[in-house]
Amino acid sequence: MSIPRKIVVCGAGGFIGGHLVADLLQQGHTDVRAVDIKPLSEWFQKFDGVENLVLDLQEKEACERALAGGAQVYNLAADMGGMGFIENNKALCMLTVLINTHLLMAARKYETERFFYSSSACVYAADKQVNPDVTALKEADAYPAMAEDGYGWEKLFSERMCRHFTEDFGLVTRVARYHNVYGPEGTYDGGREKAPAAICRKVIQAKLSGKLQIEIWGDGHQTRSFQYIDDCVLGTQKIMQSTNVTMPINLGSSEMVTINQLVDIVEGIAGIKLQRNYNLKAPKGVNGRNSDNALIQKLLGWEPSISLKSGLEKTYRWIYDDMAAKG
């Protein structure tokens, strides 16, 4: 009797990876292997009936162990976080190149059927993101290259590695450029959290403490789009299984807001108004970024289904309950 080949999720102890494993199990898959560098006790989500492995995927031998017997591979593993982490840890972000390189080598060795790489909107050229009223970024806007220093350059290089492994070795690769992803079961403190989770935490802290103030990084006019985790997981799998998405493609929301508007929404959910203190010296990233979804709509008919307000309500409730449970 042949042993079924595995669906391997790398970075499964992280935010997106944990939700992807949960969705695969909900679909009825019993052949899932989950891999992460963190101890199992620190995984955001952990499931029975899954082969859970703790491995450092920067190491070549670890990647071979992770992919042995793997049919499909989702590479979501990276040393990353929010803008504060990215701007202050450029070398660590660049070292993530070892993960995708060694995973691609292992995928070729074991004749993996499909390989998904999670890239980022940080690959886009900085000169196209200088104004808050930004034109939504098309896939072609990654070139001429002027990526986010450190993290963005690693992502762009790893996109090219996927392309060349397809061209030279016939490995089927799919690449999604994630725009900000948020939702429950993720990090909201410690320095790696992203803006939606950080703002939810700050608003909750203000509400619980009675100190009705909030620090905002930058002037609050910078713009972003935010994609709820359920939409991201669905879009990721659509891209992975597609026959016609052979180039890096945007996976994000086109619902652009300012950081001030993001705070407005969370304040509305919490039922409070806060004094805003702007930290102009804090990392704030580019002035404007939004996703042009024309290509993914054309090729896959995909568009996020969950509004920012609805997604933030779910995220806020989860963070509130988790903070309360931790005292």
mmCIF file of C-alpha atoms in Angstrom:
data_model
loop_
_atom_site.group_PDB
_atom_site.id
_atom_site.type_symbol
_atom_site.label_atom_id
_atom_site.label_comp_id
_atom_site.label_asym_id
_atom_site.label_seq_id
_atom_site.Cartn_x
_atom_site.Cartn_y
_atom_site.Cartn_z
ATOM 1 C CA MET A 1 0.000 0.000 0.000
ATOM 2 C CA SER A 2 1.417 3.382 -0.997
ATOM 3 C CA ILE A 3 1.855 6.044 1.681
ATOM 4 C CA PRO A 4 -0.078 9.241 0.876
ATOM 5 C CA ARG A 5 2.186 12.193 0.186
ATOM 6 C CA LYS A 6 1.971 15.153 2.501
ATOM 7 C CA ILE A 7 0.774 18.729 2.251
ATOM 8 C CA VAL A 8 3.620 20.553 3.999
ATOM 9 C CA VAL A 9 2.999 23.913 5.660
ATOM 10 C CA CYS A 10 6.236 25.681 6.583
ATOM 11 C CA GLY A 11 5.775 28.403 9.169
ATOM 12 C CA ALA A 12 2.754 26.526 10.534
ATOM 13 C CA GLY A 13 3.339 27.835 14.058
ATOM 14 C CA GLY A 14 2.855 31.381 12.821
ATOM 15 C CA PHE A 15 -0.250 33.442 12.188
ATOM 16 C CA ILE A 16 -1.099 32.678 8.545
ATOM 17 C CA GLY A 17 0.348 29.163 8.684
ATOM 18 C CA GLY A 18 -1.786 28.212 11.660
ATOM 19 C CA HIS A 19 -4.961 29.367 9.933
ATOM 20 C CA LEU A 20 -3.970 27.517 6.746
ATOM 21 C CA VAL A 21 -3.469 24.245 8.643
ATOM 22 C CA ALA A 22 -6.838 24.739 10.360
ATOM 23 C CA ASP A 23 -8.546 25.242 7.005
ATOM 24 C CA LEU A 24 -6.887 22.196 5.422
ATOM 25 C CA LEU A 25 -8.089 20.066 8.331
ATOM 26 C CA GLN A 26 -11.599 21.505 8.047
ATOM 27 C CA GLN A 27 -11.595 20.435 4.383
ATOM 28 C CA GLY A 28 -10.893 16.878 5.522
ATOM 29 C CA HIS A 29 -7.186 16.566 4.749
ATOM 30 C CA THR A 30 -5.471 13.964 6.910
ATOM 31 C CA ASP A 31 -2.060 14.217 5.250
ATOM 32 C CA VAL A 32 -0.785 17.518 6.666
ATOM 33 C CA ARG A 33 2.726 18.131 7.972
ATOM 34 C CA ALA A 34 3.221 21.337 9.978
ATOM 35 C CA VAL A 35 6.738 22.770 10.429
ATOM 36 C CA ASP A 36 8.007 25.721 12.463
ATOM 37 C CA ILE A 37 11.166 26.795 14.306
ATOM 38 C CA LYS A 38 9.309 27.737 17.491
ATOM 39 C CA PRO A 39 8.767 25.194 20.300
ATOM 40 C CA LEU A 40 5.325 23.615 20.006
ATOM 41 C CA SER A 41 4.219 25.437 23.141
ATOM 42 C CA GLU A 42 4.713 28.747 21.319
ATOM 43 C CA TRP A 43 2.764 27.912 18.150
ATOM 44 C CA PHE A 44 -0.257 30.179 17.703
ATOM 45 C CA GLN A 45 -2.357 27.149 16.747
ATOM 46 C CA LYS A 46 -1.508 23.461 17.139
ATOM 47 C CA PHE A 47 -3.640 20.522 15.995
ATOM 48 C CA ASP A 48 -3.966 16.831 16.688
ATOM 49 C CA GLY A 49 -3.905 14.554 13.672
ATOM 50 C CA VAL A 50 -1.110 16.598 12.111
ATOM 51 C CA GLU A 51 2.572 15.697 11.866
ATOM 52 C CA ASN A 52 4.080 18.607 13.811
ATOM 53 C CA LEU A 53 7.823 19.148 13.379
ATOM 54 C CA VAL A 54 10.073 21.681 15.089
ATOM 55 C CA LEU A 55 12.862 22.472 12.617
ATOM 56 C CA ASP A 56 15.129 25.385 11.727
ATOM 57 C CA LEU A 57 14.388 25.738 8.028
ATOM 58 C CA GLN A 58 17.416 27.945 7.451
ATOM 59 C CA GLU A 59 19.339 24.651 7.539
ATOM 60 C CA LYS A 60 19.491 22.528 4.383
ATOM 61 C CA GLU A 61 19.115 19.214 6.225
ATOM 62 C CA ALA A 62 16.046 20.483 8.074
ATOM 63 C CA CYS A 63 14.407 21.456 4.780
ATOM 64 C CA GLU A 64 15.056 17.998 3.373
ATOM 65 C CA ARG A 65 13.465 16.401 6.436
ATOM 66 C CA ALA A 66 10.479 18.736 6.152
ATOM 67 C CA LEU A 67 9.856 18.017 2.471
ATOM 68 C CA ALA A 68 10.609 14.292 2.276
ATOM 69 C CA GLY A 69 7.394 12.713 1.016
ATOM 70 C CA GLY A 70 5.802 16.101 0.412
ATOM 71 C CA ALA A 71 3.504 16.577 -2.567
ATOM 72 C CA GLN A 72 2.594 20.230 -2.037
ATOM 73 C CA VAL A 73 4.573 22.797 -0.069
ATOM 74 C CA TYR A 74 3.393 26.116 1.318
ATOM 75 C CA ASN A 75 6.377 28.242 2.331
ATOM 76 C CA LEU A 76 5.079 30.796 4.830
ATOM 77 C CA ALA A 77 8.200 30.665 6.999
ATOM 78 C CA ALA A 78 10.112 33.904 7.581
ATOM 79 C CA ASP A 79 11.804 35.906 10.308
ATOM 80 C CA MET A 80 9.580 38.955 10.169
ATOM 81 C CA GLY A 81 7.113 41.199 11.937
ATOM 82 C CA GLY A 82 5.595 44.650 11.708
ATOM 83 C CA MET A 83 7.346 47.780 10.482
ATOM 84 C CA GLY A 84 9.220 48.261 13.754
ATOM 85 C CA PHE A 85 10.801 44.818 13.430
ATOM 86 C CA ILE A 86 11.485 45.093 9.701
ATOM 87 C CA GLU A 87 13.241 48.460 9.929
ATOM 88 C CA ASN A 88 15.410 47.427 12.890
ATOM 89 C CA ASN A 89 16.332 43.863 11.842
ATOM 90 C CA LYS A 90 17.346 44.052 8.180
ATOM 91 C CA ALA A 91 20.056 41.382 8.427
ATOM 92 C CA LEU A 92 17.723 38.887 10.128
ATOM 93 C CA CYS A 93 15.112 39.521 7.445
ATOM 94 C CA MET A 94 17.698 38.948 4.715
ATOM 95 C CA LEU A 95 18.809 35.657 6.272
ATOM 96 C CA THR A 96 15.328 34.298 5.558
ATOM 97 C CA VAL A 97 16.659 33.829 2.020
ATOM 98 C CA LEU A 98 18.199 30.604 3.335
ATOM 99 C CA ILE A 99 14.748 29.175 4.068
ATOM 100 C CA ASN A 100 13.315 29.544 0.590
ATOM 101 C CA THR A 101 16.584 28.578 -1.107
ATOM 102 C CA HIS A 102 16.966 25.349 0.848
ATOM 103 C CA LEU A 103 13.257 24.532 0.537
ATOM 104 C CA LEU A 104 13.433 24.939 -3.240
ATOM 105 C CA MET A 105 16.474 22.656 -3.360
ATOM 106 C CA ALA A 106 14.643 20.049 -1.271
ATOM 107 C CA ALA A 107 11.504 20.386 -3.403
ATOM 108 C CA ARG A 108 13.544 19.659 -6.496
ATOM 109 C CA LYS A 109 15.247 16.707 -4.811
ATOM 110 C CA TYR A 110 11.968 15.083 -3.756
ATOM 111 C CA GLU A 111 10.079 16.031 -6.954
ATOM 112 C CA THR A 112 7.489 18.087 -5.150
ATOM 113 C CA GLU A 113 4.398 18.635 -7.276
ATOM 114 C CA ARG A 114 3.718 22.252 -6.289
ATOM 115 C CA PHE A 115 5.545 24.919 -4.304
ATOM 116 C CA PHE A 116 3.912 28.085 -2.936
ATOM 117 C CA TYR A 117 5.968 31.073 -1.804
ATOM 118 C CA SER A 118 4.532 33.878 0.319
ATOM 119 C CA SER A 119 6.058 37.114 -0.917
ATOM 120 C CA SER A 120 5.088 40.607 0.177
ATOM 121 C CA ALA A 121 3.949 44.002 -1.051
ATOM 122 C CA CYS A 122 7.284 45.192 0.376
ATOM 123 C CA VAL A 123 8.816 44.181 -2.969
ATOM 124 C CA TYR A 124 7.205 47.182 -4.652
ATOM 125 C CA ALA A 125 9.321 50.140 -5.730
ATOM 126 C CA ALA A 126 9.571 52.821 -3.052
ATOM 127 C CA ASP A 127 9.186 55.678 -5.556
ATOM 128 C CA LYS A 128 5.638 54.482 -6.283
ATOM 129 C CA GLN A 129 4.648 54.747 -2.602
ATOM 130 C CA VAL A 130 5.709 58.261 -1.621
ATOM 131 C CA ASN A 131 2.218 59.803 -1.345
ATOM 132 C CA PRO A 132 -0.648 58.735 0.944
ATOM 133 C CA ASP A 133 -3.014 59.125 -2.029
ATOM 134 C CA VAL A 134 -1.194 56.306 -3.774
ATOM 135 C CA THR A 135 -2.171 54.669 -7.054
ATOM 136 C CA ALA A 136 -2.924 51.012 -6.312
ATOM 137 C CA LEU A 137 0.142 48.877 -6.997
ATOM 138 C CA LYS A 138 0.094 46.594 -10.032
ATOM 139 C CA GLU A 139 2.299 43.518 -10.254
ATOM 140 C CA ALA A 140 4.545 45.251 -12.796
ATOM 141 C CA ASP A 141 5.348 47.987 -10.253
ATOM 142 C CA ALA A 142 8.006 45.794 -8.609
ATOM 143 C CA TYR A 143 10.381 46.775 -11.419
ATOM 144 C CA PRO A 144 12.664 48.657 -11.861
ATOM 145 C CA ALA A 145 13.493 47.264 -8.442
ATOM 146 C CA MET A 146 13.548 49.556 -5.413
ATOM 147 C CA ALA A 147 12.208 47.227 -2.724
ATOM 148 C CA GLU A 148 11.869 47.798 1.043
ATOM 149 C CA ASP A 149 15.411 47.637 2.403
ATOM 150 C CA GLY A 150 16.216 44.226 3.863
ATOM 151 C CA TYR A 151 12.870 42.426 4.037
ATOM 152 C CA GLY A 152 11.588 43.542 0.637
ATOM 153 C CA TRP A 153 14.829 42.717 -1.180
ATOM 154 C CA GLU A 154 14.853 39.219 0.320
ATOM 155 C CA LYS A 155 11.297 38.671 -0.865
ATOM 156 C CA LEU A 156 12.061 39.919 -4.369
ATOM 157 C CA PHE A 157 15.167 37.743 -4.635
ATOM 158 C CA SER A 158 13.225 34.692 -3.452
ATOM 159 C CA GLU A 159 10.524 35.384 -6.042
ATOM 160 C CA ARG A 160 13.236 35.204 -8.691
ATOM 161 C CA MET A 161 14.552 31.958 -7.239
ATOM 162 C CA CYS A 162 11.100 30.427 -7.633
ATOM 163 C CA ARG A 163 10.924 31.643 -11.217
ATOM 164 C CA HIS A 164 14.318 30.176 -12.124
ATOM 165 C CA PHE A 165 13.602 26.830 -10.437
ATOM 166 C CA THR A 166 10.534 26.658 -12.677
ATOM 167 C CA GLU A 167 12.450 27.660 -15.806
ATOM 168 C CA ASP A 168 15.521 25.502 -15.198
ATOM 169 C CA PHE A 169 14.142 22.474 -13.326
ATOM 170 C CA GLY A 170 10.423 22.357 -14.130
ATOM 171 C CA LEU A 171 9.319 22.842 -10.512
ATOM 172 C CA VAL A 172 5.759 24.225 -10.456
ATOM 173 C CA THR A 173 5.885 27.354 -8.282
ATOM 174 C CA ARG A 174 3.241 29.872 -7.281
ATOM 175 C CA VAL A 175 3.998 33.252 -5.681
ATOM 176 C CA ALA A 176 1.571 35.572 -3.871
ATOM 177 C CA ARG A 177 2.461 39.084 -2.813
ATOM 178 C CA TYR A 178 0.677 39.435 0.502
ATOM 179 C CA HIS A 179 -0.622 42.854 1.461
ATOM 180 C CA ASN A 180 -1.157 43.368 5.215
ATOM 181 C CA VAL A 181 -2.947 40.374 6.742
ATOM 182 C CA TYR A 182 -4.710 40.569 10.105
ATOM 183 C CA GLY A 183 -7.114 38.605 12.285
ATOM 184 C CA PRO A 184 -7.404 36.504 15.452
ATOM 185 C CA GLU A 185 -4.862 33.944 16.643
ATOM 186 C CA GLY A 186 -1.843 36.127 15.915
ATOM 187 C CA THR A 187 0.657 38.292 17.732
ATOM 188 C CA TYR A 188 -0.482 41.639 19.106
ATOM 189 C CA ASP A 189 2.463 42.636 21.312
ATOM 190 C CA GLY A 190 6.194 42.053 21.720
ATOM 191 C CA GLY A 191 7.408 44.062 18.730
ATOM 192 C CA ARG A 192 6.457 41.825 15.789
ATOM 193 C CA GLU A 193 2.788 42.763 15.625
ATOM 194 C CA LYS A 194 1.359 44.671 12.674
ATOM 195 C CA ALA A 195 -0.775 47.802 12.703
ATOM 196 C CA PRO A 196 -4.319 46.356 13.115
ATOM 197 C CA ALA A 197 -3.319 44.148 16.055
ATOM 198 C CA ALA A 198 -1.160 46.861 17.624
ATOM 199 C CA ILE A 199 -3.952 49.433 17.437
ATOM 200 C CA CYS A 200 -6.495 46.973 18.860
ATOM 201 C CA ARG A 201 -4.121 46.294 21.770
ATOM 202 C CA LYS A 202 -3.478 49.981 22.421
ATOM 203 C CA VAL A 203 -7.194 50.820 22.376
ATOM 204 C CA ILE A 204 -7.979 47.926 24.717
ATOM 205 C CA GLN A 205 -5.187 48.996 27.096
ATOM 206 C CA ALA A 206 -6.529 52.545 27.112
ATOM 207 C CA LYS A 207 -10.067 51.352 27.789
ATOM 208 C CA LEU A 208 -9.080 48.992 30.601
ATOM 209 C CA SER A 209 -6.678 51.447 32.258
ATOM 210 C CA GLY A 210 -8.862 54.516 31.910
ATOM 211 C CA LYS A 211 -5.932 56.439 30.405
ATOM 212 C CA LEU A 212 -7.669 57.556 27.238
ATOM 213 C CA GLN A 213 -4.603 58.181 25.085
ATOM 214 C CA ILE A 214 -2.971 56.327 22.190
ATOM 215 C CA GLU A 215 0.439 56.621 20.544
ATOM 216 C CA ILE A 216 0.358 56.444 16.761
ATOM 217 C CA TRP A 217 3.517 55.840 14.735
ATOM 218 C CA GLY A 218 3.956 58.533 12.108
ATOM 219 C CA ASP A 219 1.468 61.326 11.415
ATOM 220 C CA GLY A 220 -1.478 58.967 10.890
ATOM 221 C CA HIS A 221 -1.951 60.049 7.270
ATOM 222 C CA GLN A 222 -0.040 57.092 5.790
ATOM 223 C CA THR A 223 -2.342 54.747 3.887
ATOM 224 C CA ARG A 224 -2.607 50.963 3.735
ATOM 225 C CA SER A 225 -5.026 48.176 2.859
ATOM 226 C CA PHE A 226 -5.685 45.300 5.260
ATOM 227 C CA GLN A 227 -6.823 41.789 4.354
ATOM 228 C CA TYR A 228 -8.654 39.522 6.795
ATOM 229 C CA ILE A 229 -7.027 36.157 7.411
ATOM 230 C CA ASP A 230 -9.893 34.027 6.061
ATOM 231 C CA ASP A 231 -9.707 35.797 2.703
ATOM 232 C CA CYS A 232 -5.924 35.342 2.672
ATOM 233 C CA VAL A 233 -6.161 31.592 3.331
ATOM 234 C CA LEU A 234 -8.757 31.117 0.582
ATOM 235 C CA GLY A 235 -6.788 33.220 -1.902
ATOM 236 C CA THR A 236 -3.560 31.402 -1.062
ATOM 237 C CA GLN A 237 -5.091 28.030 -1.914
ATOM 238 C CA LYS A 238 -6.697 29.359 -5.090
ATOM 239 C CA ILE A 239 -3.300 30.605 -6.246
ATOM 240 C CA MET A 240 -1.600 27.340 -5.268
ATOM 241 C CA GLN A 241 -4.048 25.193 -7.261
ATOM 242 C CA SER A 242 -4.317 27.538 -10.254
ATOM 243 C CA THR A 243 -3.216 26.558 -13.728
ATOM 244 C CA ASN A 244 -2.858 30.097 -15.091
ATOM 245 C CA VAL A 245 -1.167 32.106 -12.305
ATOM 246 C CA THR A 246 2.435 31.616 -13.328
ATOM 247 C CA MET A 247 3.726 35.016 -12.180
ATOM 248 C CA PRO A 248 3.843 36.726 -8.755
ATOM 249 C CA ILE A 249 0.365 38.089 -8.048
ATOM 250 C CA ASN A 250 -1.181 40.475 -5.529
ATOM 251 C CA LEU A 251 -3.169 38.959 -2.677
ATOM 252 C CA GLY A 252 -4.689 41.757 -0.661
ATOM 253 C CA SER A 253 -7.580 44.102 -0.124
ATOM 254 C CA SER A 254 -8.102 47.209 -2.247
ATOM 255 C CA GLU A 255 -10.023 48.923 0.607
ATOM 256 C CA MET A 256 -7.486 51.648 1.419
ATOM 257 C CA VAL A 257 -7.579 53.587 4.690
ATOM 258 C CA THR A 258 -5.313 55.958 6.576
ATOM 259 C CA ILE A 259 -3.887 54.852 9.918
ATOM 260 C CA ASN A 260 -6.065 57.543 11.495
ATOM 261 C CA GLN A 261 -9.129 55.938 9.910
ATOM 262 C CA LEU A 262 -7.975 52.546 11.182
ATOM 263 C CA VAL A 263 -7.897 54.008 14.690
ATOM 264 C CA ASP A 264 -11.364 55.522 14.115
ATOM 265 C CA ILE A 265 -12.787 52.076 13.345
ATOM 266 C CA VAL A 266 -11.226 50.415 16.393
ATOM 267 C CA GLU A 267 -12.361 53.279 18.636
ATOM 268 C CA GLY A 268 -15.871 52.759 17.303
ATOM 269 C CA ILE A 269 -15.741 49.055 18.122
ATOM 270 C CA ALA A 270 -14.481 49.830 21.631
ATOM 271 C CA GLY A 271 -16.972 52.637 22.139
ATOM 272 C CA ILE A 272 -14.366 55.216 23.207
ATOM 273 C CA LYS A 273 -12.487 58.240 21.854
ATOM 274 C CA LEU A 274 -8.812 58.689 22.613
ATOM 275 C CA GLN A 275 -6.344 61.545 22.622
ATOM 276 C CA ARG A 276 -3.878 60.829 19.825
ATOM 277 C CA ASN A 277 -0.158 61.332 20.361
ATOM 278 C CA TYR A 278 1.878 61.081 17.160
ATOM 279 C CA ASN A 279 5.390 59.650 17.363
ATOM 280 C CA LEU A 280 7.044 61.080 14.270
ATOM 281 C CA LYS A 281 10.343 59.334 15.041
ATOM 282 C CA ALA A 282 8.867 55.825 15.080
ATOM 283 C CA PRO A 283 9.110 53.488 12.061
ATOM 284 C CA LYS A 284 6.157 54.070 9.764
ATOM 285 C CA GLY A 285 7.132 52.543 6.426
ATOM 286 C CA VAL A 286 6.089 54.021 3.082
ATOM 287 C CA ASN A 287 3.570 56.867 2.925
ATOM 288 C CA GLY A 288 1.054 54.968 0.823
ATOM 289 C CA ARG A 289 0.369 51.404 -0.286
ATOM 290 C CA ASN A 290 -2.676 49.722 -1.787
ATOM 291 C CA SER A 291 -3.327 46.568 -3.795
ATOM 292 C CA ASP A 292 -4.472 46.594 -7.414
ATOM 293 C CA ASN A 293 -6.572 43.430 -7.674
ATOM 294 C CA ALA A 294 -7.350 43.578 -11.397
ATOM 295 C CA LEU A 295 -5.102 40.630 -12.294
ATOM 296 C CA ILE A 296 -6.318 38.225 -9.601
ATOM 297 C CA GLN A 297 -9.923 39.159 -10.355
ATOM 298 C CA LYS A 298 -9.312 38.399 -14.024
ATOM 299 C CA LEU A 299 -7.458 35.109 -13.526
ATOM 300 C CA LEU A 300 -9.166 33.663 -10.445
ATOM 301 C CA GLY A 301 -12.276 35.739 -9.862
ATOM 302 C CA TRP A 302 -11.021 36.446 -6.339
ATOM 303 C CA GLU A 303 -11.759 39.499 -4.224
ATOM 304 C CA PRO A 304 -11.807 39.763 -0.421
ATOM 305 C CA SER A 305 -15.282 39.134 0.993
ATOM 306 C CA ILE A 306 -14.773 40.467 4.540
ATOM 307 C CA SER A 307 -14.863 44.222 5.102
ATOM 308 C CA LEU A 308 -12.249 45.917 7.240
ATOM 309 C CA LYS A 309 -14.803 46.865 9.902
ATOM 310 C CA SER A 310 -16.161 43.315 10.144
ATOM 311 C CA GLY A 311 -12.687 41.791 10.296
ATOM 312 C CA LEU A 312 -11.513 44.286 12.917
ATOM 313 C CA GLU A 313 -14.521 43.512 15.109
ATOM 314 C CA LYS A 314 -13.528 39.830 15.164
ATOM 315 C CA THR A 315 -9.871 40.680 15.732
ATOM 316 C CA TYR A 316 -10.643 43.138 18.535
ATOM 317 C CA ARG A 317 -12.877 40.637 20.361
ATOM 318 C CA TRP A 318 -10.209 37.937 20.209
ATOM 319 C CA ILE A 319 -7.416 40.234 21.431
ATOM 320 C CA TYR A 320 -9.658 41.616 24.186
ATOM 321 C CA ASP A 321 -10.533 38.119 25.416
ATOM 322 C CA ASP A 322 -6.909 36.973 25.232
ATOM 323 C CA MET A 323 -5.649 40.020 27.127
ATOM 324 C CA ALA A 324 -8.350 39.569 29.756
ATOM 325 C CA ALA A 325 -7.496 35.891 30.143
ATOM 326 C CA LYS A 326 -3.851 36.805 30.719
ATOM 327 C CA GLY A 327 -4.808 39.377 33.343
#
